[in-house]
Coordinates of C-alpha atoms (C1' of nucleotides) in Angstrom, one line a residue:
Chain A
M18 CA -145.9 -218.3 1.5
A19 CA -145.8 -214.9 -0.1
R20 CA -146.8 -211.8 1.8
W21 CA -149.3 -211.0 -1.0
E22 CA -151.1 -213.0 -3.6
P23 CA -149.7 -212.7 -7.1
G24 CA -151.6 -211.4 -10.1
A25 CA -152.8 -208.2 -8.5
R26 CA -153.3 -206.4 -11.8
T27 CA -155.4 -209.2 -13.3
R28 CA -157.5 -209.5 -10.1
L29 CA -158.2 -205.7 -10.1
Q30 CA -159.3 -205.9 -13.8
A31 CA -161.7 -208.8 -13.2
V32 CA -163.2 -207.3 -10.1
A33 CA -163.5 -203.9 -11.6
L34 CA -165.4 -205.3 -14.6
E35 CA -167.8 -207.1 -12.3
L36 CA -168.5 -204.1 -10.1
F37 CA -168.9 -201.8 -13.1
A38 CA -171.4 -204.2 -14.6
A39 CA -173.3 -204.6 -11.4
R40 CA -173.5 -201.0 -10.1
G41 CA -172.2 -198.8 -12.9
F42 CA -168.9 -197.0 -13.4
D43 CA -169.7 -193.9 -11.4
D44 CA -171.2 -195.7 -8.5
T45 CA -168.1 -197.8 -8.0
T46 CA -165.2 -196.2 -6.1
V47 CA -161.6 -197.2 -6.6
T48 CA -161.5 -198.1 -2.9
E49 CA -164.3 -200.6 -3.4
I50 CA -162.5 -202.2 -6.3
A51 CA -159.2 -202.4 -4.4
Q52 CA -160.9 -203.9 -1.3
A53 CA -162.8 -206.5 -3.4
A54 CA -159.4 -207.5 -4.8
G55 CA -157.8 -207.6 -1.3
L56 CA -155.7 -204.5 -1.9
T57 CA -155.6 -200.9 -1.1
E58 CA -156.5 -197.8 -3.2
R59 CA -152.9 -196.8 -3.4
T60 CA -152.0 -200.1 -5.0
F61 CA -154.7 -199.7 -7.6
F62 CA -153.1 -196.5 -8.7
R63 CA -149.7 -198.1 -8.9
H64 CA -151.1 -200.5 -11.6
F65 CA -153.4 -198.0 -13.4
A66 CA -152.8 -194.4 -14.0
D67 CA -156.5 -193.7 -13.5
K68 CA -159.8 -195.4 -12.8
R69 CA -160.8 -195.8 -16.4
E70 CA -157.5 -197.5 -17.4
V71 CA -158.4 -200.7 -15.5
L72 CA -160.8 -201.5 -18.4
F73 CA -158.1 -201.3 -21.1
T74 CA -155.2 -203.3 -22.3
S75 CA -152.0 -201.3 -21.9
R76 CA -150.5 -199.9 -25.0
E77 CA -147.6 -202.2 -25.9
P78 CA -149.4 -205.5 -25.8
F79 CA -152.5 -204.0 -27.5
E80 CA -150.6 -202.6 -30.5
Q81 CA -148.1 -205.5 -30.8
P82 CA -150.2 -207.8 -33.1
Y83 CA -151.1 -205.0 -35.4
L84 CA -147.5 -203.9 -35.8
A85 CA -146.4 -207.5 -36.3
G86 CA -149.0 -207.6 -39.1
V87 CA -147.4 -204.6 -40.8
A88 CA -144.0 -206.3 -40.6
A89 CA -145.5 -209.5 -42.1
A90 CA -147.0 -207.7 -45.2
P91 CA -145.0 -208.2 -48.4
P92 CA -142.8 -205.1 -49.2
E93 CA -144.5 -204.5 -52.5
A94 CA -148.0 -204.3 -50.9
S95 CA -149.8 -201.0 -51.3
P96 CA -150.2 -198.9 -48.1
L97 CA -153.8 -199.8 -47.6
D98 CA -153.1 -203.5 -48.2
T99 CA -150.3 -203.4 -45.7
I100 CA -152.7 -201.9 -43.1
A101 CA -155.4 -204.5 -44.0
T102 CA -152.9 -207.2 -43.3
A103 CA -152.2 -205.7 -39.9
I104 CA -155.9 -205.4 -39.0
L105 CA -156.7 -208.9 -40.1
N106 CA -153.7 -210.3 -38.4
A107 CA -154.8 -208.9 -35.1
A108 CA -158.3 -210.2 -35.5
D109 CA -157.1 -213.6 -34.2
F110 CA -157.0 -212.1 -30.7
F111 CA -160.7 -211.6 -30.8
A112 CA -161.6 -215.2 -30.9
L113 CA -165.2 -216.3 -30.7
E114 CA -165.0 -217.3 -27.0
R115 CA -164.0 -213.7 -26.3
R116 CA -167.2 -212.3 -27.7
P117 CA -169.3 -212.5 -24.5
Y118 CA -166.6 -210.7 -22.5
S119 CA -166.2 -208.1 -25.2
R120 CA -170.0 -207.5 -25.2
Q121 CA -170.1 -207.0 -21.5
R122 CA -167.2 -204.6 -21.5
Q123 CA -168.6 -202.6 -24.4
T124 CA -172.0 -202.3 -22.7
I125 CA -170.2 -200.5 -19.9
I126 CA -168.2 -198.3 -22.2
D127 CA -171.2 -197.4 -24.3
A128 CA -172.9 -196.1 -21.2
H129 CA -170.1 -193.8 -20.2
P130 CA -168.7 -191.0 -22.4
E131 CA -165.5 -190.8 -20.3
L132 CA -164.8 -194.4 -21.1
Q133 CA -165.5 -193.8 -24.8
E134 CA -162.9 -191.0 -24.7
R135 CA -160.3 -193.4 -23.4
E136 CA -161.2 -196.0 -26.1
L137 CA -160.9 -193.4 -28.8
L138 CA -157.5 -192.3 -27.5
K139 CA -156.3 -195.9 -27.6
L140 CA -157.5 -196.3 -31.2
A141 CA -155.9 -193.0 -32.2
S142 CA -152.7 -194.1 -30.6
L143 CA -152.9 -197.3 -32.6
A144 CA -153.5 -195.3 -35.8
N145 CA -150.4 -193.2 -35.0
S146 CA -148.2 -196.3 -34.5
L147 CA -149.5 -197.8 -37.7
A148 CA -148.7 -194.6 -39.6
A149 CA -145.2 -194.6 -38.1
A150 CA -144.7 -198.2 -39.2
L151 CA -145.8 -197.3 -42.7
R152 CA -143.4 -194.4 -42.8
E153 CA -140.5 -196.7 -41.9
R154 CA -141.5 -198.7 -44.9
G155 CA -141.0 -195.6 -47.1
I156 CA -144.6 -194.5 -47.4
T157 CA -144.8 -190.7 -47.2
E158 CA -147.3 -188.4 -45.6
P159 CA -150.2 -187.8 -45.9
T160 CA -150.7 -191.3 -47.4
A161 CA -149.3 -193.1 -44.3
T162 CA -151.7 -191.4 -41.9
L163 CA -154.6 -191.7 -44.3
A164 CA -154.1 -195.4 -44.7
A165 CA -153.6 -196.0 -41.0
E166 CA -156.7 -194.0 -40.0
S167 CA -158.8 -195.7 -42.6
G168 CA -157.7 -199.2 -41.4
V169 CA -158.6 -198.3 -37.8
T170 CA -161.9 -197.0 -39.1
V171 CA -162.5 -200.4 -40.7
F172 CA -161.6 -202.1 -37.4
R173 CA -163.9 -199.9 -35.4
V174 CA -166.9 -200.4 -37.7
S175 CA -166.3 -204.1 -37.9
F176 CA -165.8 -204.5 -34.2
A177 CA -169.2 -202.8 -33.6
Q178 CA -170.8 -205.3 -36.0
W179 CA -169.0 -208.2 -34.3
I180 CA -170.4 -207.2 -30.9
A181 CA -173.9 -206.7 -32.2
A182 CA -176.7 -209.0 -30.9
G183 CA -177.3 -212.0 -33.1
E184 CA -174.0 -211.5 -35.1
E185 CA -172.3 -214.9 -35.7
R186 CA -169.6 -214.1 -38.2
S187 CA -166.0 -213.9 -37.1
L188 CA -164.3 -210.5 -36.8
D189 CA -161.9 -211.5 -39.5
Q190 CA -164.8 -212.2 -41.9
I191 CA -166.6 -208.9 -41.1
E192 CA -163.4 -206.9 -41.6
R193 CA -162.8 -208.3 -45.0
E194 CA -166.3 -207.3 -46.0
T195 CA -165.8 -203.8 -44.5
F196 CA -162.6 -203.3 -46.4
R197 CA -164.4 -204.2 -49.6
G198 CA -167.1 -201.6 -48.6
L199 CA -164.4 -199.0 -48.2
G200 CA -163.2 -199.6 -51.7
M201 CA -166.6 -199.4 -53.1
L202 CA -167.2 -196.1 -51.3
T203 CA -164.4 -194.2 -53.0
T204 CA -165.0 -195.9 -56.4
S205 CA -168.6 -194.7 -56.6
A206 CA -167.6 -191.2 -55.4
N207 CA -166.5 -188.2 -57.4
A208 CA -164.6 -187.1 -54.3
S209 CA -161.3 -187.9 -56.0
R210 CA -162.2 -185.6 -58.8
I211 CA -163.7 -182.8 -56.9
D212 CA -161.1 -180.5 -58.2
V213 CA -161.9 -181.4 -61.8
T214 CA -158.7 -180.0 -63.2
V215 CA -156.5 -182.6 -61.6
T216 CA -156.9 -186.3 -62.2
P217 CA -154.7 -189.2 -61.2
Chain B
M26 CA -175.1 -150.8 -15.6
A27 CA -175.5 -154.5 -15.3
R28 CA -174.9 -156.4 -12.0
W29 CA -172.3 -158.5 -13.8
E30 CA -170.4 -158.0 -17.0
P31 CA -172.0 -159.9 -19.9
G32 CA -170.2 -162.6 -21.9
A33 CA -169.1 -164.6 -18.9
R34 CA -168.7 -167.7 -21.1
T35 CA -166.6 -166.1 -23.7
R36 CA -164.5 -164.4 -21.0
L37 CA -163.9 -167.7 -19.3
Q38 CA -162.8 -169.3 -22.6
A39 CA -160.4 -166.5 -23.4
V40 CA -158.9 -166.3 -20.0
A41 CA -158.5 -170.1 -19.8
L42 CA -156.7 -170.3 -23.1
E43 CA -154.3 -167.6 -21.9
L44 CA -153.6 -169.3 -18.6
F45 CA -153.2 -172.8 -20.1
A46 CA -150.7 -171.4 -22.6
A47 CA -148.8 -169.6 -19.9
R48 CA -148.6 -172.2 -17.2
G49 CA -149.9 -175.4 -18.7
F50 CA -153.3 -177.1 -18.3
D51 CA -152.5 -179.1 -15.1
D52 CA -151.0 -176.2 -13.3
T53 CA -154.0 -174.0 -13.8
T54 CA -156.9 -174.5 -11.4
V55 CA -160.5 -173.8 -12.2
T56 CA -160.5 -171.3 -9.3
E57 CA -157.7 -169.3 -11.0
I58 CA -159.5 -169.2 -14.3
A59 CA -162.8 -168.0 -12.6
Q60 CA -161.0 -165.4 -10.6
A61 CA -159.1 -164.0 -13.6
A62 CA -162.5 -163.7 -15.3
G63 CA -164.0 -162.0 -12.2
L64 CA -166.3 -165.0 -11.4
T65 CA -166.4 -167.8 -9.0
E66 CA -165.5 -171.5 -9.5
R67 CA -169.2 -172.4 -9.2
T68 CA -170.0 -170.2 -12.2
F69 CA -167.4 -171.8 -14.3
F70 CA -169.0 -175.2 -13.8
R71 CA -172.4 -173.8 -14.7
H72 CA -171.0 -172.9 -18.1
F73 CA -168.8 -175.9 -18.7
A74 CA -169.4 -179.5 -17.5
D75 CA -165.7 -179.9 -16.7
K76 CA -162.4 -178.1 -16.9
R77 CA -161.5 -179.5 -20.3
E78 CA -164.8 -178.4 -21.9
V79 CA -163.7 -174.7 -21.8
L80 CA -161.4 -175.3 -24.8
F81 CA -164.2 -176.7 -27.0
T82 CA -167.2 -175.4 -28.9
S83 CA -170.3 -177.0 -27.7
R84 CA -171.9 -179.7 -29.8
E85 CA -174.7 -178.0 -31.6
P86 CA -172.9 -175.0 -33.0
F87 CA -169.9 -177.1 -33.8
E88 CA -171.8 -179.7 -35.9
Q89 CA -174.3 -177.3 -37.5
P90 CA -172.3 -176.2 -40.5
Y91 CA -171.4 -179.9 -41.3
L92 CA -175.1 -181.0 -41.1
A93 CA -176.1 -178.0 -43.2
G94 CA -173.6 -179.2 -45.8
V95 CA -175.2 -182.6 -46.0
A96 CA -178.5 -181.0 -46.5
A97 CA -177.1 -178.9 -49.3
A98 CA -175.7 -181.8 -51.3
P99 CA -177.7 -182.9 -54.3
P100 CA -179.9 -185.9 -53.6
E101 CA -178.2 -188.0 -56.3
A102 CA -174.7 -187.4 -54.8
S103 CA -172.8 -190.6 -53.6
P104 CA -172.4 -191.1 -49.9
L105 CA -168.8 -190.0 -49.9
D106 CA -169.5 -187.0 -52.1
T107 CA -172.3 -185.9 -49.8
I108 CA -169.9 -186.1 -46.9
A109 CA -167.2 -184.2 -48.8
T110 CA -169.7 -181.4 -49.4
A111 CA -170.4 -181.2 -45.7
I112 CA -166.7 -181.1 -44.7
L113 CA -165.9 -178.5 -47.4
N114 CA -168.9 -176.4 -46.4
A115 CA -167.7 -176.2 -42.8
A116 CA -164.2 -175.3 -43.8
D117 CA -165.4 -171.7 -44.2
F118 CA -165.4 -171.4 -40.4
F119 CA -161.7 -172.0 -40.3
A120 CA -160.8 -168.8 -42.0
L121 CA -157.2 -167.7 -42.5
E122 CA -157.4 -165.2 -39.6
R123 CA -158.4 -168.0 -37.3
R124 CA -155.2 -170.0 -37.9
P125 CA -153.0 -168.3 -35.2
Y126 CA -155.7 -169.0 -32.6
S127 CA -156.1 -172.6 -33.8
R128 CA -152.4 -173.1 -33.6
Q129 CA -152.2 -171.9 -30.0
R130 CA -155.1 -174.0 -29.0
Q131 CA -153.7 -177.1 -30.7
T132 CA -150.4 -176.7 -29.0
I133 CA -152.1 -176.9 -25.6
I134 CA -154.2 -179.9 -26.7
D135 CA -151.2 -181.8 -28.2
A136 CA -149.4 -181.5 -24.8
H137 CA -152.2 -183.1 -22.8
P138 CA -153.7 -186.5 -23.5
E139 CA -156.8 -185.7 -21.5
L140 CA -157.6 -182.9 -23.9
Q141 CA -156.9 -185.1 -26.9
E142 CA -159.5 -187.5 -25.5
R143 CA -162.1 -184.7 -25.5
E144 CA -161.2 -183.7 -29.0
L145 CA -161.5 -187.2 -30.3
L146 CA -164.9 -187.5 -28.6
K147 CA -166.1 -184.4 -30.3
L148 CA -165.0 -185.7 -33.7
A149 CA -166.6 -189.1 -33.0
S150 CA -169.8 -187.4 -32.2
L151 CA -169.6 -185.4 -35.4
A152 CA -169.1 -188.7 -37.3
N153 CA -172.1 -190.1 -35.6
S154 CA -174.3 -187.2 -36.5
L155 CA -173.1 -187.2 -40.1
A156 CA -173.8 -191.0 -40.4
A157 CA -177.3 -190.3 -39.0
A158 CA -177.8 -187.6 -41.6
L159 CA -176.8 -190.0 -44.4
R160 CA -179.2 -192.6 -43.1
E161 CA -182.0 -190.1 -43.3
R162 CA -181.2 -189.7 -46.9
G163 CA -181.6 -193.4 -47.4
I164 CA -178.0 -194.6 -47.2
T165 CA -177.8 -197.9 -45.4
E166 CA -175.3 -199.2 -42.9
P167 CA -172.4 -199.9 -42.9
T168 CA -172.0 -197.5 -45.8
A169 CA -173.3 -194.5 -43.9
T170 CA -170.9 -194.9 -41.0
L171 CA -168.0 -195.7 -43.2
A172 CA -168.5 -192.6 -45.3
A173 CA -169.0 -190.4 -42.3
E174 CA -165.9 -191.7 -40.5
S175 CA -163.8 -191.4 -43.7
G176 CA -164.9 -187.8 -44.1
V177 CA -164.0 -186.9 -40.5
T178 CA -160.6 -188.6 -41.1
V179 CA -160.0 -186.4 -44.1
F180 CA -160.9 -183.4 -41.9
R181 CA -158.6 -184.5 -39.1
V182 CA -155.6 -185.1 -41.5
S183 CA -156.3 -181.8 -43.3
F184 CA -156.7 -179.8 -40.2
A185 CA -153.3 -181.0 -38.9
Q186 CA -151.8 -179.9 -42.2
W187 CA -153.5 -176.6 -42.0
I188 CA -152.0 -175.6 -38.7
A189 CA -148.6 -177.0 -39.5
A190 CA -145.8 -174.4 -39.4
G191 CA -145.2 -172.7 -42.7
E192 CA -148.5 -174.0 -44.2
E193 CA -150.2 -171.3 -46.3
R194 CA -153.0 -173.1 -48.2
S195 CA -156.6 -172.7 -47.1
L196 CA -158.2 -175.6 -45.2
D197 CA -160.6 -175.9 -48.1
Q198 CA -157.8 -176.5 -50.5
I199 CA -156.0 -179.0 -48.3
E200 CA -159.2 -181.0 -47.8
R201 CA -159.8 -181.3 -51.5
E202 CA -156.3 -182.7 -52.0
T203 CA -156.8 -185.1 -49.1
F204 CA -160.1 -186.4 -50.5
R205 CA -158.2 -187.0 -53.7
G206 CA -155.6 -188.9 -51.7
L207 CA -158.2 -191.1 -50.1
G208 CA -159.6 -192.0 -53.5
M209 CA -156.1 -193.0 -54.7
L210 CA -155.5 -195.1 -51.6
T211 CA -158.3 -197.5 -52.3
T212 CA -157.7 -197.5 -56.0
S213 CA -154.2 -198.7 -55.7
A214 CA -155.1 -201.3 -53.1
N215 CA -156.2 -204.8 -53.5
A216 CA -158.0 -204.5 -50.2
S217 CA -161.4 -204.9 -51.9
R218 CA -160.3 -208.2 -53.2
I219 CA -158.3 -209.4 -50.2
D220 CA -160.5 -212.4 -49.6
V221 CA -159.7 -213.8 -53.0
T222 CA -156.1 -214.2 -52.2
V223 CA -156.1 -215.1 -48.5
T224 CA -159.4 -216.9 -48.0
P225 CA -159.3 -220.3 -46.2
Chain C
dG11 C1' -173.5 -170.4 -2.6
dT12 C1' -171.8 -174.1 0.7
dC13 C1' -170.5 -178.6 1.7
dT14 C1' -168.6 -183.0 0.7
dA15 C1' -167.1 -187.3 -1.8
dT16 C1' -163.7 -189.1 -4.4
dA17 C1' -160.0 -189.1 -7.8
dG18 C1' -155.4 -188.8 -8.0
dT19 C1' -150.3 -187.5 -6.1
dG20 C1' -146.1 -187.3 -3.2
dC21 C1' -143.4 -189.3 0.1
dG22 C1' -142.1 -192.6 3.3
dA23 C1' -142.4 -197.1 5.7
dT24 C1' -142.6 -202.1 5.5
dA25 C1' -141.8 -206.7 4.3
dG26 C1' -140.5 -210.0 1.8
dA27 C1' -137.5 -212.1 -2.6
dC28 C1' -132.8 -212.4 -4.2
Chain D
dG17 C1' -127.2 -205.3 1.1
dT18 C1' -130.7 -204.2 -3.3
dC19 C1' -135.0 -204.5 -5.6
dT20 C1' -140.0 -204.6 -5.9
dA21 C1' -144.7 -204.7 -4.4
dT22 C1' -147.6 -203.2 -1.1
dC23 C1' -149.5 -200.1 2.5
dG24 C1' -150.3 -195.6 5.2
dC25 C1' -151.1 -191.0 5.5
dA26 C1' -151.5 -186.3 4.3
dC27 C1' -152.9 -183.5 0.8
dT28 C1' -155.3 -180.8 -3.4
dA29 C1' -158.6 -180.1 -7.0
dT30 C1' -162.5 -181.5 -9.4
dA31 C1' -167.1 -182.1 -9.6
dG32 C1' -171.5 -182.8 -8.0
dA33 C1' -175.1 -182.8 -4.3
dC34 C1' -177.8 -180.1 -1.4

DNA sequence: GTCTATAGTGCGATAGAC
DNA sequence: GTCTATCGCACTATAGAC
């Protein structure tokens, strides 16, 4: 028999979510989380750089499905279509069964600005990675960043909808409608002609 | 003569920026900042909720020019045009003389993820306030959020350009071009029709 | 203005797996 | 022997309570 139980990381994440939901983020100490998982505080910090990080998927696995989606888009696709493919591809990972978990997790995050900060950083990092992937496909700046950021915005807005009480549509479906909404936004705007002298 | 020098808050901000630039954010303690400003650690925390906050403008004054811009937009303006008016209105506060300061500050932020988190939270808060202002003008969701977030994205991308080495255009000018770029993005995309091609 | 909890770090020791 | 995951302990700075 092993000296320690395997899956320490997963155990810490599960226990942390429970404790945060029960008593709140601030009133749960790292020591308590570690003890509840049968580990010590020091081990917690070996797995997670800080207390907040236990609620988030680490960068590589989180971004992978999005980057795979970029790679899967046809070479002739427009920048925004490429990003849309990426966002929609990754939507599979938010299957319907996952919704209750996502809701509980988001309730905790919504109640704590410091957790919102971390979430925003993760999404900003995703946008950066997507922009870099577009640049490797020959898209120049600032188009690459603009397309990547817009795609992440669509994801963010759609995800909030998906989590909302009573919502039953799939994330995929909501995202398609949000992308359509984004297109209509700029069509009905004069923003692209604000400087009347120059037109595409 | 006063018992203490006035402008404690401003002094703390100036001193903090200097020290962060000289030795880095992590290697500067709050005690050091306070001492350099002739104050105590306790006073620092009465002015700023945490160590990071000393580098940021507090919420109300930061958002005010943007919200004033929304109010100044003609009632018949489209959601995105309303937001564009807001973003362009606030650009006045980033005058050319301010660019060296902005560059120094951004150098510090770019080197520290915890500061990026705070910056992202401030911008997310701005987007929320702008979306709320649109809703008060009768714009419904998800259009309001989508327009607000897109506007903030334009600001973010433009601001990064503005402080780039060698850049000489005004922020206002860069933002106009970026808004145009956003319009072109969605025009050239099929994103709004994506469900026609991929639907199950 | 003082006092304290807790986050987070550095370094070393330990105990298995291989 | 090496490698990896854990623990133990001493320590500092932040941040909040009183």
